[in-house]
Backbone as numpy.savetxt, mean C-alpha at the origin, in Angstrom:
# Nx Ny Nz CAx CAy CAz Cx Cy Cz
1.00 -11.64 -53.28 -0.26 -11.26 -52.67 -0.57 -12.16 -51.47
-0.26 -13.45 -51.61 -0.51 -14.39 -50.52 0.34 -14.04 -49.30
1.61 -13.65 -49.54 2.49 -13.26 -48.43 2.01 -11.99 -47.76
1.53 -11.03 -48.53 1.02 -9.78 -47.99 -0.20 -10.03 -47.10
-1.09 -10.91 -47.54 -2.28 -11.25 -46.76 -1.89 -11.96 -45.46
-0.89 -12.85 -45.52 -0.41 -13.55 -44.33 0.18 -12.56 -43.32
1.00 -11.64 -43.79 1.63 -10.65 -42.90 0.58 -9.74 -42.28
-0.38 -9.30 -43.08 -1.44 -8.44 -42.59 -2.30 -9.16 -41.55
-2.62 -10.41 -41.78 -3.40 -11.21 -40.81 -2.64 -11.40 -39.52
-1.34 -11.69 -39.60 -0.51 -11.87 -38.40 -0.43 -10.58 -37.59
-0.27 -9.44 -38.28 -0.20 -8.15 -37.59 -1.51 -7.83 -36.89
-2.63 -8.12 -37.53 -3.93 -7.86 -36.93 -4.16 -8.73 -35.70
-3.85 -10.01 -35.80 -4.02 -10.91 -34.66 -3.11 -10.52 -33.50
-1.89 -10.11 -33.79 -0.96 -9.67 -32.75 -1.49 -8.43 -32.04
-2.03 -7.50 -32.80 -2.58 -6.28 -32.21 -3.75 -6.60 -31.28
-4.66 -7.47 -31.71 -5.80 -7.83 -30.85 -5.36 -8.63 -29.63
-4.38 -9.50 -29.77 -3.89 -10.28 -28.63 -3.24 -9.36 -27.61
-2.48 -8.38 -28.06 -1.85 -7.42 -27.15 -2.87 -6.57 -26.43
-3.92 -6.16 -27.14 -4.98 -5.37 -26.53 -5.72 -6.19 -25.48
-5.95 -7.43 -25.75 -6.67 -8.30 -24.81 -5.90 -8.56 -23.54
-4.59 -8.44 -23.55 -3.79 -8.68 -22.36 -3.75 -7.49 -21.43
-4.21 -6.33 -21.85 -4.16 -5.12 -21.04 -5.44 -4.93 -20.24
-5.86 -5.94 -19.50 -7.05 -5.84 -18.68 -6.67 -5.29 -17.32
-7.66 -4.84 -16.60 -7.44 -4.37 -15.24 -7.06 -5.57 -14.37
-5.90 -5.49 -13.73 -5.39 -6.63 -12.97 -5.86 -6.64 -11.53
-6.72 -5.69 -11.14 -7.21 -5.68 -9.77 -6.32 -4.89 -8.84
-5.49 -3.99 -9.36 -4.62 -3.17 -8.53 -5.18 -1.76 -8.50
-5.41 -1.24 -7.31 -5.90 0.12 -7.19 -4.74 1.09 -7.30
-4.96 2.25 -7.89 -3.92 3.25 -8.01 -3.45 3.68 -6.63
-2.20 4.11 -6.55 -1.61 4.50 -5.28 -2.21 5.82 -4.79
-2.33 5.93 -3.48 -2.74 7.18 -2.86 -1.64 7.64 -1.92
-1.57 8.94 -1.68 -0.51 9.51 -0.85 -1.14 10.39 0.22
-0.56 10.34 1.41 -1.03 11.12 2.54 0.20 11.71 3.23
0.20 13.01 3.54 1.33 13.67 4.19 0.84 14.37 5.44
1.51 14.10 6.57 1.16 14.75 7.84 2.43 15.27 8.48
2.33 16.42 9.14 3.46 17.02 9.85 3.09 17.13 11.32
4.01 16.69 12.19 3.79 16.71 13.64 4.97 17.40 14.32
4.79 17.75 15.57 5.89 18.29 16.39 5.96 17.50 17.68
7.18 17.39 18.21 7.37 16.77 19.51 8.49 17.50 20.22
8.57 17.32 21.52 9.55 18.01 22.34 10.75 17.10 22.59
11.94 17.59 22.24 13.18 16.85 22.46 14.15 17.76 23.20
14.46 17.41 24.45 15.35 18.19 25.31 14.87 19.64 25.44
13.59 19.83 25.57 13.01 21.16 25.74 12.84 21.95 24.47
13.25 21.42 23.33 13.10 22.12 22.05 12.04 21.41 21.22
11.29 22.19 20.49 10.28 21.63 19.60 10.96 21.11 18.33
10.64 19.88 17.97 11.20 19.25 16.78 10.04 18.89 15.85
10.15 19.30 14.61 9.10 19.01 13.64 9.52 17.82 12.78
8.60 16.94 12.51 8.86 15.80 11.63 7.62 15.57 10.77
7.84 14.96 9.63 6.71 14.69 8.74 6.67 13.20 8.39
5.47 12.73 8.14 5.21 11.34 7.80 4.44 11.32 6.49
5.00 10.62 5.52 4.34 10.49 4.22 3.98 9.02 4.04
2.72 8.76 3.73 2.23 7.39 3.57 1.72 7.23 2.14
2.31 6.28 1.42 1.88 5.96 0.07 1.27 4.56 0.08
0.09 4.42 -0.47 -0.65 3.17 -0.37 -0.86 2.53 -1.73
-0.84 1.22 -1.72 -1.17 0.42 -2.90 -1.98 -0.77 -2.41
-3.08 -1.05 -3.11 -3.93 -2.18 -2.75 -4.00 -3.14 -3.93
-3.92 -4.40 -3.64 -4.05 -5.43 -4.68 -5.22 -6.34 -4.29
-6.15 -6.44 -5.20 -7.34 -7.23 -4.96 -7.23 -8.56 -5.68
-7.55 -9.62 -4.99 -7.63 -10.93 -5.62 -8.99 -11.10 -6.28
-9.10 -12.09 -7.11 -10.36 -12.34 -7.79 -11.10 -13.45 -7.05
-12.30 -13.14 -6.61 -13.16 -14.12 -5.99 -14.46 -14.15 -6.78
-14.95 -15.33 -7.05 -16.15 -15.49 -7.86 -17.29 -16.02 -7.00
-18.51 -15.67 -7.38 -19.68 -16.13 -6.64 -19.84 -17.64 -6.81
-20.15 -18.33 -5.72 -20.36 -19.78 -5.78 -21.60 -20.14 -6.59
-22.58 -19.25 -6.64 -23.80 -19.55 -7.39 -23.55 -19.59 -8.90
-22.43 -18.99 -9.36 -22.11 -18.98 -10.78 -21.10 -20.06 -11.16
-20.81 -20.98 -10.26 -19.81 -22.01 -10.52 -20.16 -22.81 -11.76
-19.18 -22.98 -12.63 -19.36 -23.74 -13.85 -19.87 -22.93 -15.02
-20.25 -21.68 -14.77 -20.73 -20.84 -15.86 -19.56 -20.15 -16.55
-19.77 -19.74 -17.80 -18.72 -19.09 -18.56 -18.47 -17.68 -18.05
-19.52 -16.88 -17.91 -19.41 -15.51 -17.43 -19.84 -15.46 -15.98
-18.87 -15.41 -15.08 -19.17 -15.41 -13.66 -19.05 -14.00 -13.10
-19.87 -13.70 -12.10 -19.81 -12.41 -11.43 -18.72 -12.45 -10.36
-18.00 -11.32 -10.24 -17.02 -11.18 -9.17 -17.73 -10.73 -7.91
-17.20 -11.14 -6.78 -17.72 -10.62 -5.53 -16.61 -9.82 -4.85
-16.97 -8.87 -4.02 -15.95 -8.04 -3.37 -15.00 -8.91 -2.57
-13.69 -8.62 -2.69 -12.70 -9.40 -1.96 -11.84 -8.48 -1.11
-11.20 -9.06 -0.12 -10.33 -8.30 0.76 -9.02 -8.01 0.05
-8.54 -6.78 0.12 -7.29 -6.44 -0.57 -6.08 -6.77 0.29
-4.93 -6.92 -0.36 -3.65 -6.98 0.34 -3.07 -5.59 0.22
-2.90 -4.91 1.35 -2.52 -3.50 1.37 -1.03 -3.38 1.65
-0.34 -2.57 0.85 1.07 -2.26 1.06 1.18 -0.75 1.20
1.80 -0.32 2.30 1.99 1.11 2.54 3.47 1.38 2.74
3.98 2.36 2.03 5.34 2.84 2.24 5.23 4.07 3.12
5.83 3.99 4.32 5.80 5.09 5.27 7.19 5.71 5.28
7.27 6.99 4.88 8.54 7.71 4.85 8.53 8.74 5.98
9.61 8.77 6.78 9.69 9.65 7.93 10.86 10.61 7.74
10.56 11.90 7.83 11.59 12.93 7.74 11.65 13.62 9.09
12.73 13.36 9.84 12.82 13.89 11.21 13.79 15.06 11.33
14.28 15.59 10.23 15.11 16.79 10.29 14.62 17.79 9.24
15.29 18.91 9.12 14.77 20.01 8.30 15.17 19.94 6.83
15.82 18.87 6.38 16.20 18.81 4.97 15.05 18.27 4.12
15.27 18.21 2.81 14.19 17.77 1.91 14.15 16.26 1.71
15.12 15.52 2.26 15.17 14.07 2.10 14.53 13.37 3.29
13.91 12.23 3.00 13.35 11.42 4.08 14.46 10.58 4.69
14.39 10.39 6.02 15.46 9.71 6.75 15.22 8.21 6.92
14.02 7.83 7.24 13.69 6.43 7.48 12.49 6.04 6.63
12.50 4.78 6.22 11.40 4.22 5.44 10.94 2.93 6.09
9.65 2.66 5.95 9.10 1.44 6.49 8.03 0.96 5.51
8.07 -0.31 5.18 7.03 -0.91 4.35 6.11 -1.69 5.28
4.86 -1.32 5.27 3.86 -1.90 6.14 2.87 -2.66 5.28
2.70 -3.96 5.54 1.79 -4.79 4.75 0.80 -5.45 5.68
-0.42 -5.58 5.19 -1.44 -6.29 5.96 -2.59 -6.69 5.05
-3.32 -7.68 5.49 -4.52 -8.13 4.78 -5.66 -7.25 5.24
-6.18 -6.47 4.32 -7.20 -5.50 4.68 -8.60 -6.03 4.55
-9.52 -5.15 4.83 -10.92 -5.41 4.59 -11.36 -4.46 3.48
-12.58 -4.57 3.06 -13.05 -3.72 1.98 -12.95 -2.25 2.39
-13.29 -1.92 3.62 -13.18 -0.55 4.13 -12.33 -0.54 5.39
-11.02 -0.36 5.25 -10.16 -0.23 6.42 -10.20 1.20 6.92
-10.19 1.35 8.24 -10.01 2.66 8.84 -8.53 2.81 9.14
-7.79 3.52 8.28 -6.37 3.75 8.45 -6.18 5.17 8.95
-5.35 5.29 10.00 -5.17 6.60 10.60 -3.76 6.73 11.15
-3.13 7.88 10.91 -1.83 8.22 11.49 -2.09 9.33 12.49
-1.80 9.05 13.77 -2.05 10.03 14.83 -0.78 10.27 15.62
-0.63 11.48 16.11 0.54 11.84 16.90 0.45 11.24 18.29
1.60 10.79 18.79 1.69 10.32 20.17 2.77 11.13 20.87
3.07 10.80 22.12 4.02 11.62 22.88 5.46 11.53 22.36
5.89 10.41 21.79 7.26 10.26 21.30 7.34 10.04 19.79
6.23 10.08 19.10 6.24 9.83 17.67 4.84 9.82 17.12
4.47 8.70 16.47 3.14 8.59 15.91 2.67 7.14 15.99
1.36 6.99 15.96 0.73 5.68 15.95 0.05 5.48 14.61
0.10 4.27 14.10 -0.65 3.89 12.92 -1.74 2.94 13.39
-2.98 3.34 13.18 -4.13 2.55 13.58 -4.85 2.04 12.34
-5.03 0.74 12.28 -5.81 0.11 11.22 -6.89 -0.70 11.91
-8.12 -0.21 11.77 -9.26 -0.79 12.49 -8.92 -0.82 13.98
-8.81 -1.98 14.60 -8.48 -2.04 16.03 -7.03 -2.46 16.29
-6.20 -2.49 15.26 -4.78 -2.87 15.38 -3.93 -1.59 15.42
-2.85 -1.62 16.24 -2.03 -0.43 16.44 -0.56 -0.76 16.34
0.18 0.16 15.70 1.63 0.10 15.64 2.15 1.48 16.05
3.15 1.53 16.92 3.72 2.80 17.39 5.11 2.97 16.81
5.42 4.16 16.32 6.77 4.48 15.83 7.33 5.59 16.71
8.50 5.34 17.31 9.20 6.30 18.16 10.20 7.06 17.29
9.93 8.33 17.03 10.78 9.14 16.14 12.14 9.40 16.78
12.19 9.63 18.10 13.46 9.92 18.77 14.40 8.72 18.77
13.85 7.52 18.91 14.66 6.30 18.95 14.77 5.61 17.59
13.99 6.04 16.62 13.95 5.43 15.27 13.62 3.94 15.31
12.59 3.58 16.07 12.16 2.18 16.10 10.65 2.11 16.25
10.13 0.93 16.00 8.68 0.74 16.07 8.34 -0.34 17.08
7.13 -0.26 17.59 6.62 -1.23 18.55 5.22 -1.64 18.09
5.00 -2.93 17.99 3.69 -3.45 17.61 3.09 -4.09 18.85
1.86 -3.71 19.16 1.19 -4.30 20.32 0.98 -5.79 20.10
0.93 -6.52 21.18 0.88 -7.99 21.12 -0.30 -8.51 20.29
-1.46 -7.89 20.42 -2.63 -8.38 19.68 -2.53 -8.08 18.18
-1.59 -7.21 17.79 -1.44 -6.83 16.39 -0.25 -7.49 15.71
0.53 -8.31 16.43 1.76 -8.88 15.88 1.52 -9.74 14.65
0.44 -10.49 14.60 0.17 -11.35 13.46 -0.55 -10.62 12.33
-0.85 -9.35 12.52 -1.58 -8.58 11.52 -0.63 -7.83 10.59
0.37 -7.15 11.16 1.29 -6.33 10.38 2.51 -7.13 9.94
2.96 -6.88 8.72 4.25 -7.35 8.23 5.05 -6.06 7.98
6.19 -5.92 8.65 6.92 -4.66 8.62 8.35 -4.89 8.16
8.78 -4.07 7.22 10.18 -4.02 6.78 10.63 -2.59 6.96
11.76 -2.40 7.65 12.23 -1.06 7.94 13.63 -0.88 7.34
13.90 0.31 6.78 15.22 0.60 6.25 15.46 2.09 6.28
16.74 2.48 6.24 17.15 3.88 6.29 17.65 4.33 4.94
17.56 5.62 4.69 18.17 6.16 3.47 19.58 6.59 3.80
20.46 6.48 2.87 21.85 6.87 3.09 22.21 7.99 2.18
């Protein structure tokens, strides 16, 4: 009987400890955005699509007025935003180029993908990055160089 009580107590404590570890970690669910654009290449219209998948991770910041208290209130914090940008520049179902775009956001970022003459621009607040679809490369304006962290790769 003593062993049964010990095993039952251990199982109960393990269940509650596991439940307590499943708290919200401050990660917002991913969102997806798909846009299709056209551009002219050698006099022919070429269609390409841009798919943007977003993930935001929020850090925990506590109010200074609650310092030293057991139950402290959280205050809104700036997220670290990661966006996977997939570019499909031909008519197949696979994406050709991928780019991971990271930046320190604000609580309300204005993120926008707009068509340009040779590709598309990604605008975040007043920062801009240009992607040239014909050349398969990106250009970051000088004032935005310290804002964006970019990793680019191709699918094979």
